[in-house]
Amino acid sequence: MEIYLVFVDAIQNSNKFWAAIVEDGNLTVQWGRVGYQAQTKVHTLGNHQRAITKFNNLVAEKKGKGYRESQPEIDASRSVADIRRAIQLLNIIRPCIANRIFHDGYISALNEYLKIVPTPLGMQIDYHRVYRTVEDIDYQRELLNSLLATPAPQAVAVAVDHAPEATAEPKVVSLKTISKNFWRHL
């Protein structure tokens, strides 16, 4: 059992993550600023059920403070929907950057985008400069579109004396592996 939560508020300079995983009787929690070294705490609770109870209590507490589920990897059907939504949000953000107009709609779209795509923005978030140019947005949109268009082949087991058939499964792409290119302007 595991979860990855983010809290983003560009106006308040908040860009945090909180992650937890239950393994046997232990609950491991990591937290910190997106893109920075995480702090870690291991709760040794003695049995699996106590660890799950602690997990559920901490998750409820974080969600009550405004944290929302996200993920450090893009995969499967939920992630495809997330990728599509992220592209829609970039389409909302793009004219704001082009015209240098930073209204509430821009802030809302930016915050939602950063919840879907956890982003290392440094210690001080300047929402005027998250994107310097429309080319930065276009580059990110291009990368997100490439994730939608690139299924990974996977072999499927078949009867003896038959060759395996390749099927298209959604590609699992870790945001950590693309972050250097994805955030090239930061």
mmCIF file of C-alpha atoms in Angstrom, residues 1-149:
data_model
loop_
_atom_site.group_PDB
_atom_site.id
_atom_site.type_symbol
_atom_site.label_atom_id
_atom_site.label_comp_id
_atom_site.label_asym_id
_atom_site.label_seq_id
_atom_site.Cartn_x
_atom_site.Cartn_y
_atom_site.Cartn_z
ATOM 1 C CA MET A 1 0.000 0.000 0.000
ATOM 2 C CA GLU A 2 1.487 3.325 -1.048
ATOM 3 C CA ILE A 3 0.529 6.871 -1.968
ATOM 4 C CA TYR A 4 2.143 10.022 -3.376
ATOM 5 C CA LEU A 5 0.566 13.382 -2.497
ATOM 6 C CA VAL A 6 1.438 16.924 -3.516
ATOM 7 C CA PHE A 7 0.497 20.348 -2.205
ATOM 8 C CA VAL A 8 0.934 23.242 -4.609
ATOM 9 C CA ASP A 9 0.120 26.910 -4.182
ATOM 10 C CA ALA A 10 2.246 29.092 -6.447
ATOM 11 C CA ILE A 11 1.085 32.302 -4.760
ATOM 12 C CA GLN A 12 2.116 31.035 -1.300
ATOM 13 C CA ASN A 13 5.433 29.559 -2.560
ATOM 14 C CA SER A 14 4.340 26.028 -1.687
ATOM 15 C CA ASN A 15 5.424 23.034 -3.800
ATOM 16 C CA LYS A 16 5.597 20.030 -1.469
ATOM 17 C CA PHE A 17 5.218 16.278 -1.695
ATOM 18 C CA TRP A 18 4.418 13.611 0.868
ATOM 19 C CA ALA A 19 4.737 9.893 0.140
ATOM 20 C CA ALA A 20 4.082 6.809 2.252
ATOM 21 C CA ILE A 21 4.417 3.059 1.840
ATOM 22 C CA VAL A 22 3.393 0.180 4.100
ATOM 23 C CA GLU A 23 5.716 -2.821 4.125
ATOM 24 C CA ASP A 24 4.995 -5.551 6.651
ATOM 25 C CA GLY A 25 4.686 -3.797 10.038
ATOM 26 C CA ASN A 26 6.506 -0.656 8.924
ATOM 27 C CA LEU A 27 5.234 2.617 7.525
ATOM 28 C CA THR A 28 7.869 4.637 5.664
ATOM 29 C CA VAL A 29 7.038 8.298 5.097
ATOM 30 C CA GLN A 30 8.976 10.720 2.890
ATOM 31 C CA TRP A 31 8.308 14.409 2.488
ATOM 32 C CA GLY A 32 9.879 17.587 1.222
ATOM 33 C CA ARG A 33 9.948 20.127 -1.534
ATOM 34 C CA VAL A 34 9.476 18.748 -5.040
ATOM 35 C CA GLY A 35 12.883 18.297 -6.658
ATOM 36 C CA TYR A 36 14.840 18.286 -3.396
ATOM 37 C CA GLN A 37 16.188 15.542 -1.151
ATOM 38 C CA ALA A 38 13.347 13.970 0.818
ATOM 39 C CA GLN A 39 13.263 13.590 4.562
ATOM 40 C CA THR A 40 12.376 10.059 5.657
ATOM 41 C CA LYS A 41 10.820 8.596 8.765
ATOM 42 C CA VAL A 42 10.157 4.911 9.374
ATOM 43 C CA HIS A 43 7.361 4.081 11.797
ATOM 44 C CA THR A 44 7.943 0.566 13.200
ATOM 45 C CA LEU A 45 4.455 -0.477 14.266
ATOM 46 C CA GLY A 46 4.854 -4.196 14.912
ATOM 47 C CA ASN A 47 2.202 -5.519 12.551
ATOM 48 C CA HIS A 48 0.704 -4.871 9.145
ATOM 49 C CA GLN A 49 -2.744 -3.793 10.408
ATOM 50 C CA ARG A 50 -1.317 -1.103 12.704
ATOM 51 C CA ALA A 51 0.821 0.173 9.836
ATOM 52 C CA ILE A 52 -2.252 0.391 7.570
ATOM 53 C CA THR A 53 -4.242 2.217 10.257
ATOM 54 C CA LYS A 54 -1.419 4.748 10.745
ATOM 55 C CA PHE A 55 -1.127 5.105 6.944
ATOM 56 C CA ASN A 56 -4.862 5.841 6.568
ATOM 57 C CA ASN A 57 -4.811 8.361 9.447
ATOM 58 C CA LEU A 58 -1.817 10.241 8.030
ATOM 59 C CA VAL A 59 -3.272 10.270 4.495
ATOM 60 C CA ALA A 60 -6.576 11.662 5.811
ATOM 61 C CA GLU A 61 -4.676 14.322 7.750
ATOM 62 C CA LYS A 62 -2.663 15.385 4.683
ATOM 63 C CA LYS A 63 -5.728 15.449 2.422
ATOM 64 C CA GLY A 64 -7.484 17.561 5.055
ATOM 65 C CA LYS A 65 -4.638 20.078 4.725
ATOM 66 C CA GLY A 66 -5.123 20.277 0.932
ATOM 67 C CA TYR A 67 -2.708 17.646 -0.366
ATOM 68 C CA ARG A 68 -3.941 15.831 -3.471
ATOM 69 C CA GLU A 69 -2.980 12.506 -5.002
ATOM 70 C CA SER A 70 -0.426 12.606 -7.750
ATOM 71 C CA GLN A 71 2.305 10.243 -8.840
ATOM 72 C CA PRO A 72 6.001 10.291 -9.566
ATOM 73 C CA GLU A 73 5.377 8.053 -12.602
ATOM 74 C CA ILE A 74 3.006 8.340 -15.529
ATOM 75 C CA ASP A 75 1.389 5.008 -16.387
ATOM 76 C CA ALA A 76 -1.887 3.148 -17.081
ATOM 77 C CA SER A 77 -5.325 4.635 -17.776
ATOM 78 C CA ARG A 78 -5.454 7.172 -14.936
ATOM 79 C CA SER A 79 -2.137 8.513 -16.078
ATOM 80 C CA VAL A 80 -3.268 8.826 -19.682
ATOM 81 C CA ALA A 81 -6.161 10.957 -18.435
ATOM 82 C CA ASP A 82 -3.672 12.948 -16.347
ATOM 83 C CA ILE A 83 -1.430 13.481 -19.373
ATOM 84 C CA ARG A 84 -4.381 14.685 -21.439
ATOM 85 C CA ARG A 85 -5.488 17.019 -18.650
ATOM 86 C CA ALA A 86 -1.932 18.337 -18.289
ATOM 87 C CA ILE A 87 -1.893 19.113 -22.025
ATOM 88 C CA GLN A 88 -5.241 20.928 -21.688
ATOM 89 C CA LEU A 89 -3.823 22.966 -18.823
ATOM 90 C CA LEU A 90 -0.750 23.883 -20.870
ATOM 91 C CA ASN A 91 -3.146 25.077 -23.580
ATOM 92 C CA ILE A 92 -4.776 27.372 -20.985
ATOM 93 C CA ILE A 93 -1.412 28.585 -19.671
ATOM 94 C CA ARG A 94 0.128 29.240 -23.099
ATOM 95 C CA PRO A 95 -1.792 32.433 -24.050
ATOM 96 C CA CYS A 96 -1.219 33.818 -20.551
ATOM 97 C CA ILE A 97 2.537 33.452 -21.055
ATOM 98 C CA ALA A 98 2.355 34.800 -24.609
ATOM 99 C CA ASN A 99 0.499 37.921 -23.422
ATOM 100 C CA ARG A 100 2.191 38.120 -19.983
ATOM 101 C CA ILE A 101 -1.237 38.145 -18.288
ATOM 102 C CA PHE A 102 -1.215 36.327 -14.941
ATOM 103 C CA HIS A 103 -4.846 36.323 -13.826
ATOM 104 C CA ASP A 104 -6.619 33.932 -11.456
ATOM 105 C CA GLY A 105 -7.346 31.491 -14.321
ATOM 106 C CA TYR A 106 -3.622 31.248 -15.012
ATOM 107 C CA ILE A 107 -2.799 30.655 -11.332
ATOM 108 C CA SER A 108 -5.520 28.011 -11.064
ATOM 109 C CA ALA A 109 -4.325 26.201 -14.214
ATOM 110 C CA LEU A 110 -0.694 26.410 -13.079
ATOM 111 C CA ASN A 111 -1.495 24.991 -9.635
ATOM 112 C CA GLU A 112 -3.530 22.139 -11.140
ATOM 113 C CA TYR A 113 -0.783 21.379 -13.668
ATOM 114 C CA LEU A 114 1.846 21.232 -10.928
ATOM 115 C CA LYS A 115 -0.332 18.778 -8.996
ATOM 116 C CA ILE A 116 -0.463 16.460 -12.000
ATOM 117 C CA VAL A 117 3.186 16.921 -12.985
ATOM 118 C CA PRO A 118 5.245 17.472 -9.809
ATOM 119 C CA THR A 119 7.837 20.024 -10.807
ATOM 120 C CA PRO A 120 11.124 21.130 -9.236
ATOM 121 C CA LEU A 121 10.749 24.913 -9.092
ATOM 122 C CA GLY A 122 13.409 25.790 -6.557
ATOM 123 C CA MET A 123 12.951 27.302 -3.133
ATOM 124 C CA GLN A 124 11.141 30.438 -4.329
ATOM 125 C CA ILE A 125 8.298 30.067 -6.806
ATOM 126 C CA ASP A 126 7.860 33.058 -9.075
ATOM 127 C CA TYR A 127 4.655 32.231 -10.928
ATOM 128 C CA HIS A 128 5.529 34.919 -13.488
ATOM 129 C CA ARG A 129 8.653 32.958 -14.462
ATOM 130 C CA VAL A 130 7.680 29.273 -14.177
ATOM 131 C CA TYR A 131 7.523 29.461 -17.963
ATOM 132 C CA ARG A 132 9.722 32.065 -19.623
ATOM 133 C CA THR A 133 8.413 31.606 -23.159
ATOM 134 C CA VAL A 134 5.696 29.828 -25.104
ATOM 135 C CA GLU A 135 8.485 27.642 -26.493
ATOM 136 C CA ASP A 136 8.957 26.186 -22.994
ATOM 137 C CA ILE A 137 5.266 25.298 -22.892
ATOM 138 C CA ASP A 138 5.366 23.890 -26.416
ATOM 139 C CA TYR A 139 8.357 21.740 -25.501
ATOM 140 C CA GLN A 140 6.582 20.281 -22.477
ATOM 141 C CA ARG A 141 3.403 19.717 -24.470
ATOM 142 C CA GLU A 142 5.445 17.921 -27.136
ATOM 143 C CA LEU A 143 6.974 15.618 -24.510
ATOM 144 C CA LEU A 144 3.584 14.884 -22.961
ATOM 145 C CA ASN A 145 2.119 14.145 -26.397
ATOM 146 C CA SER A 146 5.006 11.762 -27.063
ATOM 147 C CA LEU A 147 4.027 9.787 -23.950
ATOM 148 C CA LEU A 148 0.524 9.336 -25.354
ATOM 149 C CA ALA A 149 1.831 8.189 -28.734
#
